[in-house]
């Protein structure tokens, strides 16, 4: 277990110094409105990304609630940051399941995209981010890492955060820190 933790932190350190949102050959994702997009197409605004499973009964519902609250506060403060939640389990969380998740949390797509997509494309994104998602006893990918990735408007990874009880405040603080001076 210690080796896995060290490997994940090593990967995150290497990501932090070099990662950009995506390459030109970006996989296609589908948001809660049914629109296809790539991660690269989201450049131009700061972006905060996490991965969840709609069927997870552990950390994912807490992360979704915190993203929901953060999206509300970002909207109230008229910050330009967008949040993005991508499924960890595209086989069990196709676009209609993620759309239902978005509705459950009142995800306004201007501030918070909730996405799925073809399993090969979603898995390519998971691999690019170094996300670990393994099936548990139920068959769902419920054994997974829980990180939040912060990208600036140019698509460069600036910070990686762990999900925590302060996640909402941390997300809003990052959004404020990346806001253009005129938007503050």
Tab-separated table of N, CA and C in Angstrom, residues 58-166:
chain	number	residue	atom	x	y	z
A	58	UNK	N	-19.394	6.087	-1.006
A	58	UNK	CA	-18.363	6.492	-0.059
A	58	UNK	C	-18.068	7.986	-0.224
A	59	UNK	N	-16.953	8.315	-0.818
A	59	UNK	CA	-16.523	9.711	-0.932
A	59	UNK	C	-17.245	10.482	-2.036
A	60	UNK	N	-17.669	9.807	-3.086
A	60	UNK	CA	-18.232	10.516	-4.246
A	60	UNK	C	-19.451	11.385	-3.929
A	61	UNK	N	-20.431	10.908	-3.158
A	61	UNK	CA	-21.558	11.789	-2.838
A	61	UNK	C	-21.129	13.047	-2.075
A	62	UNK	N	-20.113	12.904	-1.232
A	62	UNK	CA	-19.603	14.065	-0.500
A	62	UNK	C	-18.920	15.047	-1.446
A	63	UNK	N	-18.125	14.517	-2.370
A	63	UNK	CA	-17.465	15.372	-3.359
A	63	UNK	C	-18.509	16.069	-4.234
A	64	UNK	N	-19.536	15.340	-4.656
A	64	UNK	CA	-20.596	15.955	-5.462
A	64	UNK	C	-21.280	17.086	-4.702
A	65	UNK	N	-21.579	16.882	-3.441
A	65	UNK	CA	-22.222	17.928	-2.639
A	65	UNK	C	-21.314	19.145	-2.507
A	66	UNK	N	-20.024	18.907	-2.334
A	66	UNK	CA	-19.083	20.020	-2.201
A	66	UNK	C	-18.898	20.751	-3.536
A	67	UNK	N	-18.869	20.027	-4.641
A	67	UNK	CA	-18.794	20.676	-5.946
A	67	UNK	C	-20.065	21.492	-6.192
A	68	UNK	N	-21.206	20.968	-5.780
A	68	UNK	CA	-22.467	21.683	-5.945
A	68	UNK	C	-22.437	23.009	-5.187
A	69	UNK	N	-22.015	22.964	-3.940
A	69	UNK	CA	-21.921	24.183	-3.139
A	69	UNK	C	-20.881	25.142	-3.730
A	70	UNK	N	-19.761	24.615	-4.157
A	70	UNK	CA	-18.728	25.473	-4.760
A	70	UNK	C	-19.249	26.130	-6.033
A	71	UNK	N	-19.962	25.374	-6.866
A	71	UNK	CA	-20.511	25.939	-8.104
A	71	UNK	C	-21.498	27.060	-7.790
A	72	UNK	N	-22.309	26.880	-6.769
A	72	UNK	CA	-23.256	27.923	-6.358
A	72	UNK	C	-22.515	29.179	-5.922
A	73	UNK	N	-21.494	29.017	-5.121
A	73	UNK	CA	-20.731	30.178	-4.640
A	73	UNK	C	-19.950	30.842	-5.772
A	74	UNK	N	-19.403	30.058	-6.688
A	74	UNK	CA	-18.689	30.628	-7.847
A	74	UNK	C	-19.663	31.434	-8.693
A	75	UNK	N	-20.868	30.928	-8.890
A	75	UNK	CA	-21.884	31.651	-9.655
A	75	UNK	C	-22.288	32.942	-8.937
A	76	UNK	N	-22.508	32.864	-7.635
A	76	UNK	CA	-22.892	34.047	-6.864
A	76	UNK	C	-21.827	35.133	-6.931
A	77	UNK	N	-20.564	34.721	-6.952
A	77	UNK	CA	-19.453	35.669	-6.994
A	77	UNK	C	-19.057	36.032	-8.424
A	78	UNK	N	-19.757	35.442	-9.389
A	78	UNK	CA	-19.523	35.690	-10.818
A	78	UNK	C	-18.066	35.468	-11.207
A	79	UNK	N	-17.500	34.374	-10.699
A	79	UNK	CA	-16.131	34.009	-11.047
A	79	UNK	C	-16.164	33.212	-12.341
A	80	UNK	N	-15.100	33.286	-13.099
A	80	UNK	CA	-15.083	32.643	-14.418
A	80	UNK	C	-14.725	31.159	-14.376
A	81	UNK	N	-14.380	30.642	-13.221
A	81	UNK	CA	-13.962	29.242	-13.101
A	81	UNK	C	-15.110	28.290	-13.404
A	82	UNK	N	-14.770	27.222	-14.092
A	82	UNK	CA	-15.737	26.155	-14.378
A	82	UNK	C	-15.274	24.904	-13.649
A	83	UNK	N	-16.234	24.141	-13.143
A	83	UNK	CA	-15.972	22.853	-12.511
A	83	UNK	C	-16.329	21.757	-13.501
A	84	UNK	N	-15.646	20.634	-13.396
A	84	UNK	CA	-15.912	19.497	-14.263
A	84	UNK	C	-15.821	18.218	-13.447
A	85	UNK	N	-16.883	17.430	-13.474
A	85	UNK	CA	-16.902	16.117	-12.857
A	85	UNK	C	-17.023	15.091	-13.974
A	86	UNK	N	-16.107	14.139	-13.994
A	86	UNK	CA	-16.087	13.083	-15.010
A	86	UNK	C	-16.289	11.746	-14.306
A	87	UNK	N	-17.076	10.885	-14.913
A	87	UNK	CA	-17.298	9.570	-14.314
A	87	UNK	C	-16.012	8.757	-14.245
A	88	UNK	N	-15.923	7.967	-13.203
A	88	UNK	CA	-14.851	6.978	-13.068
A	88	UNK	C	-15.235	5.662	-13.733
A	89	UNK	N	-16.523	5.506	-14.032
A	89	UNK	CA	-17.069	4.209	-14.420
A	89	UNK	C	-18.008	4.357	-15.623
A	90	UNK	N	-17.455	4.619	-16.813
A	90	UNK	CA	-18.311	4.893	-17.969
A	90	UNK	C	-19.209	3.727	-18.379
A	91	UNK	N	-18.834	2.504	-18.034
A	91	UNK	CA	-19.681	1.365	-18.367
A	91	UNK	C	-20.994	1.408	-17.584
A	92	UNK	N	-20.957	1.897	-16.347
A	92	UNK	CA	-22.141	1.960	-15.494
A	92	UNK	C	-22.715	3.373	-15.387
A	93	UNK	N	-21.948	4.367	-15.792
A	93	UNK	CA	-22.382	5.769	-15.721
A	93	UNK	C	-22.384	6.398	-17.116
A	94	UNK	N	-23.239	5.935	-18.021
A	94	UNK	CA	-23.299	6.555	-19.336
A	94	UNK	C	-23.866	7.983	-19.210
A	95	UNK	N	-23.907	8.728	-20.307
A	95	UNK	CA	-24.362	10.123	-20.231
A	95	UNK	C	-25.708	10.325	-19.527
A	96	UNK	N	-26.681	9.436	-19.720
A	96	UNK	CA	-27.983	9.647	-19.071
A	96	UNK	C	-27.896	9.526	-17.547
A	97	UNK	N	-27.011	8.667	-17.041
A	97	UNK	CA	-26.828	8.535	-15.595
A	97	UNK	C	-26.147	9.787	-15.041
A	98	UNK	N	-25.154	10.296	-15.760
A	98	UNK	CA	-24.473	11.509	-15.298
A	98	UNK	C	-25.404	12.726	-15.425
A	99	UNK	N	-26.284	12.716	-16.407
A	99	UNK	CA	-27.283	13.785	-16.541
A	99	UNK	C	-28.203	13.788	-15.314
A	100	UNK	N	-28.622	12.610	-14.881
A	100	UNK	CA	-29.469	12.503	-13.683
A	100	UNK	C	-28.703	12.987	-12.448
A	101	UNK	N	-27.416	12.662	-12.361
A	101	UNK	CA	-26.591	13.137	-11.256
A	101	UNK	C	-26.522	14.666	-11.274
A	102	UNK	N	-26.331	15.239	-12.448
A	102	UNK	CA	-26.276	16.697	-12.585
A	102	UNK	C	-27.594	17.335	-12.140
A	103	UNK	N	-28.705	16.735	-12.520
A	103	UNK	CA	-30.019	17.255	-12.100
A	103	UNK	C	-30.174	17.176	-10.582
A	104	UNK	N	-29.744	16.067	-10.004
A	104	UNK	CA	-29.862	15.873	-8.556
A	104	UNK	C	-29.137	16.977	-7.795
A	105	UNK	N	-28.023	17.454	-8.362
A	105	UNK	CA	-27.223	18.485	-7.685
A	105	UNK	C	-27.390	19.868	-8.316
A	106	UNK	N	-28.409	20.041	-9.165
A	106	UNK	CA	-28.680	21.328	-9.815
A	106	UNK	C	-27.431	21.917	-10.478
A	107	UNK	N	-26.708	21.106	-11.221
A	107	UNK	CA	-25.464	21.543	-11.864
A	107	UNK	C	-25.762	22.448	-13.061
A	108	UNK	N	-25.494	23.715	-12.900
A	108	UNK	CA	-25.632	24.693	-13.981
A	108	UNK	C	-24.434	24.494	-14.916
A	109	UNK	N	-24.661	24.101	-16.173
A	109	UNK	CA	-23.536	23.775	-17.060
A	109	UNK	C	-22.604	24.942	-17.366
A	110	UNK	N	-23.030	26.162	-17.096
A	110	UNK	CA	-22.115	27.286	-17.303
A	110	UNK	C	-20.987	27.229	-16.270
A	111	UNK	N	-21.304	26.728	-15.086
A	111	UNK	CA	-20.317	26.665	-14.012
A	111	UNK	C	-19.844	25.247	-13.692
A	112	UNK	N	-20.690	24.250	-13.965
A	112	UNK	CA	-20.338	22.884	-13.567
A	112	UNK	C	-20.816	21.891	-14.609
A	113	UNK	N	-19.855	21.290	-15.311
A	113	UNK	CA	-20.155	20.227	-16.262
A	113	UNK	C	-20.033	18.884	-15.556
A	114	UNK	N	-20.971	17.993	-15.858
A	114	UNK	CA	-20.951	16.633	-15.326
A	114	UNK	C	-20.937	15.728	-16.551
A	115	UNK	N	-19.899	14.907	-16.686
A	115	UNK	CA	-19.667	14.246	-17.968
A	115	UNK	C	-19.412	12.754	-17.880
A	116	UNK	N	-19.721	12.124	-18.995
A	116	UNK	CA	-19.399	10.732	-19.264
A	116	UNK	C	-18.908	10.702	-20.701
A	117	UNK	N	-18.998	9.555	-21.323
A	117	UNK	CA	-18.605	9.441	-22.716
A	117	UNK	C	-18.317	8.000	-23.055
A	118	UNK	N	-17.851	7.768	-24.265
A	118	UNK	CA	-17.492	6.400	-24.647
A	118	UNK	C	-16.441	5.854	-23.677
A	119	UNK	N	-16.603	4.612	-23.226
A	119	UNK	CA	-15.656	4.062	-22.247
A	119	UNK	C	-14.187	4.218	-22.629
A	120	UNK	N	-13.836	4.009	-23.887
A	120	UNK	CA	-12.426	4.157	-24.283
A	120	UNK	C	-11.946	5.591	-24.092
A	121	UNK	N	-12.796	6.563	-24.394
A	121	UNK	CA	-12.417	7.967	-24.235
A	121	UNK	C	-12.293	8.344	-22.761
A	122	UNK	N	-13.280	7.928	-21.950
A	122	UNK	CA	-13.212	8.233	-20.513
A	122	UNK	C	-11.987	7.555	-19.900
A	123	UNK	N	-11.734	6.301	-20.266
A	123	UNK	CA	-10.559	5.613	-19.740
A	123	UNK	C	-9.263	6.306	-20.152
A	124	UNK	N	-9.226	6.883	-21.339
A	124	UNK	CA	-8.037	7.631	-21.779
A	124	UNK	C	-7.820	8.851	-20.887
A	125	UNK	N	-8.905	9.522	-20.513
A	125	UNK	CA	-8.791	10.673	-19.616
A	125	UNK	C	-8.325	10.214	-18.234
A	126	UNK	N	-8.928	9.139	-17.720
A	126	UNK	CA	-8.501	8.607	-16.424
A	126	UNK	C	-7.006	8.299	-16.438
A	127	UNK	N	-6.555	7.637	-17.496
A	127	UNK	CA	-5.131	7.300	-17.608
A	127	UNK	C	-4.263	8.540	-17.686
A	128	UNK	N	-4.704	9.546	-18.427
A	128	UNK	CA	-3.923	10.781	-18.557
A	128	UNK	C	-3.753	11.477	-17.216
A	129	UNK	N	-4.743	11.374	-16.351
A	129	UNK	CA	-4.683	12.007	-15.035
A	129	UNK	C	-4.091	11.091	-13.968
A	130	UNK	N	-3.795	9.850	-14.320
A	130	UNK	CA	-3.258	8.918	-13.340
A	130	UNK	C	-4.292	8.481	-12.322
A	131	UNK	N	-5.570	8.524	-12.705
A	131	UNK	CA	-6.643	8.136	-11.793
A	131	UNK	C	-6.723	6.613	-11.731
A	132	UNK	N	-6.772	6.094	-10.522
A	132	UNK	CA	-6.932	4.667	-10.294
A	132	UNK	C	-8.401	4.423	-9.973
A	133	UNK	N	-9.040	3.514	-10.720
A	133	UNK	CA	-10.446	3.166	-10.483
A	133	UNK	C	-10.615	1.677	-10.758
A	134	UNK	N	-10.816	0.915	-9.713
A	134	UNK	CA	-10.915	-0.542	-9.820
A	134	UNK	C	-12.294	-1.005	-9.359
A	135	UNK	N	-12.806	-2.077	-9.986
A	135	UNK	CA	-14.098	-2.617	-9.547
A	135	UNK	C	-14.000	-3.203	-8.143
A	136	UNK	N	-15.043	-2.962	-7.365
A	136	UNK	CA	-15.154	-3.573	-6.039
A	136	UNK	C	-16.034	-4.804	-6.132
A	137	UNK	N	-16.532	-5.260	-4.997
A	137	UNK	CA	-17.362	-6.459	-4.951
A	137	UNK	C	-18.642	-6.308	-5.770
A	138	UNK	N	-19.159	-5.106	-5.870
A	138	UNK	CA	-20.408	-4.864	-6.592
A	138	UNK	C	-20.223	-4.879	-8.112
A	139	UNK	N	-18.972	-4.801	-8.559
A	139	UNK	CA	-18.706	-4.719	-9.997
A	139	UNK	C	-18.519	-3.298	-10.476
A	140	UNK	N	-18.933	-2.321	-9.684
A	140	UNK	CA	-18.726	-0.922	-10.020
A	140	UNK	C	-17.307	-0.515	-9.661
A	141	UNK	N	-16.798	0.496	-10.322
A	141	UNK	CA	-15.466	1.010	-9.997
A	141	UNK	C	-15.577	1.871	-8.737
A	142	UNK	N	-15.594	1.209	-7.617
A	142	UNK	CA	-15.781	1.908	-6.352
A	142	UNK	C	-14.501	2.033	-5.535
A	143	UNK	N	-13.419	1.421	-5.987
A	143	UNK	CA	-12.117	1.556	-5.342
A	143	UNK	C	-11.311	2.525	-6.204
A	144	UNK	N	-11.156	3.748	-5.716
A	144	UNK	CA	-10.561	4.767	-6.584
A	144	UNK	C	-9.851	5.853	-5.799
A	145	UNK	N	-8.996	6.565	-6.503
A	145	UNK	CA	-8.353	7.737	-5.937
A	145	UNK	C	-9.362	8.887	-5.962
A	146	UNK	N	-9.156	9.860	-5.095
A	146	UNK	CA	-10.071	10.992	-5.011
A	146	UNK	C	-9.252	12.282	-4.972
A	147	UNK	N	-8.907	12.776	-6.141
A	147	UNK	CA	-8.142	14.003	-6.258
A	147	UNK	C	-8.939	15.047	-7.017
A	148	UNK	N	-8.558	16.287	-6.824
A	148	UNK	CA	-9.154	17.411	-7.527
A	148	UNK	C	-8.002	18.154	-8.197
A	149	UNK	N	-8.153	18.426	-9.482
A	149	UNK	CA	-7.097	19.025	-10.295
A	149	UNK	C	-7.496	20.448	-10.668
A	150	UNK	N	-6.593	21.401	-10.446
A	150	UNK	CA	-6.863	22.811	-10.716
A	150	UNK	C	-6.007	23.255	-11.900
A	151	UNK	N	-6.675	23.731	-12.950
A	151	UNK	CA	-5.998	24.214	-14.151
A	151	UNK	C	-6.260	25.706	-14.314
A	152	UNK	N	-5.234	26.437	-14.744
A	152	UNK	CA	-5.456	27.855	-15.021
A	152	UNK	C	-6.124	28.006	-16.391
A	153	UNK	N	-6.390	29.232	-16.798
A	153	UNK	CA	-7.108	29.480	-18.055
A	153	UNK	C	-6.326	29.002	-19.275
A	154	UNK	N	-5.012	28.862	-19.159
A	154	UNK	CA	-4.193	28.368	-20.275
A	154	UNK	C	-4.167	26.841	-20.310
A	155	UNK	N	-4.819	26.210	-19.353
A	155	UNK	CA	-4.886	24.756	-19.328
A	155	UNK	C	-3.712	24.099	-18.652
A	156	UNK	N	-2.979	24.829	-17.844
A	156	UNK	CA	-1.816	24.276	-17.147
A	156	UNK	C	-2.214	23.908	-15.721
A	157	UNK	N	-1.878	22.687	-15.327
A	157	UNK	CA	-2.171	22.226	-13.975
A	157	UNK	C	-1.384	23.062	-12.983
A	158	UNK	N	-2.087	23.703	-12.048
A	158	UNK	CA	-1.421	24.550	-11.062
A	158	UNK	C	-1.461	23.978	-9.653
A	159	UNK	N	-2.406	23.057	-9.424
A	159	UNK	CA	-2.524	22.508	-8.078
A	159	UNK	C	-3.304	21.202	-8.139
A	160	UNK	N	-2.964	20.287	-7.243
A	160	UNK	CA	-3.717	19.060	-7.041
A	160	UNK	C	-4.130	19.042	-5.575
A	161	UNK	N	-5.419	18.784	-5.339
A	161	UNK	CA	-5.930	18.777	-3.971
A	161	UNK	C	-6.557	17.416	-3.671
A	162	UNK	N	-6.541	17.049	-2.408
A	162	UNK	CA	-7.259	15.874	-1.951
A	162	UNK	C	-8.662	16.302	-1.548
A	163	UNK	N	-9.634	15.439	-1.756
A	163	UNK	CA	-10.969	15.717	-1.248
A	163	UNK	C	-10.873	15.774	0.273
A	164	UNK	N	-11.545	16.748	0.865
A	164	UNK	CA	-11.511	16.917	2.314
A	164	UNK	C	-12.783	17.623	2.752
A	165	UNK	N	-12.912	17.811	4.043
A	165	UNK	CA	-14.082	18.524	4.548
A	165	UNK	C	-14.046	20.001	4.179
A	166	UNK	N	-12.890	20.514	3.789
A	166	UNK	CA	-12.754	21.920	3.386
A	166	UNK	C	-12.778	22.095	1.873
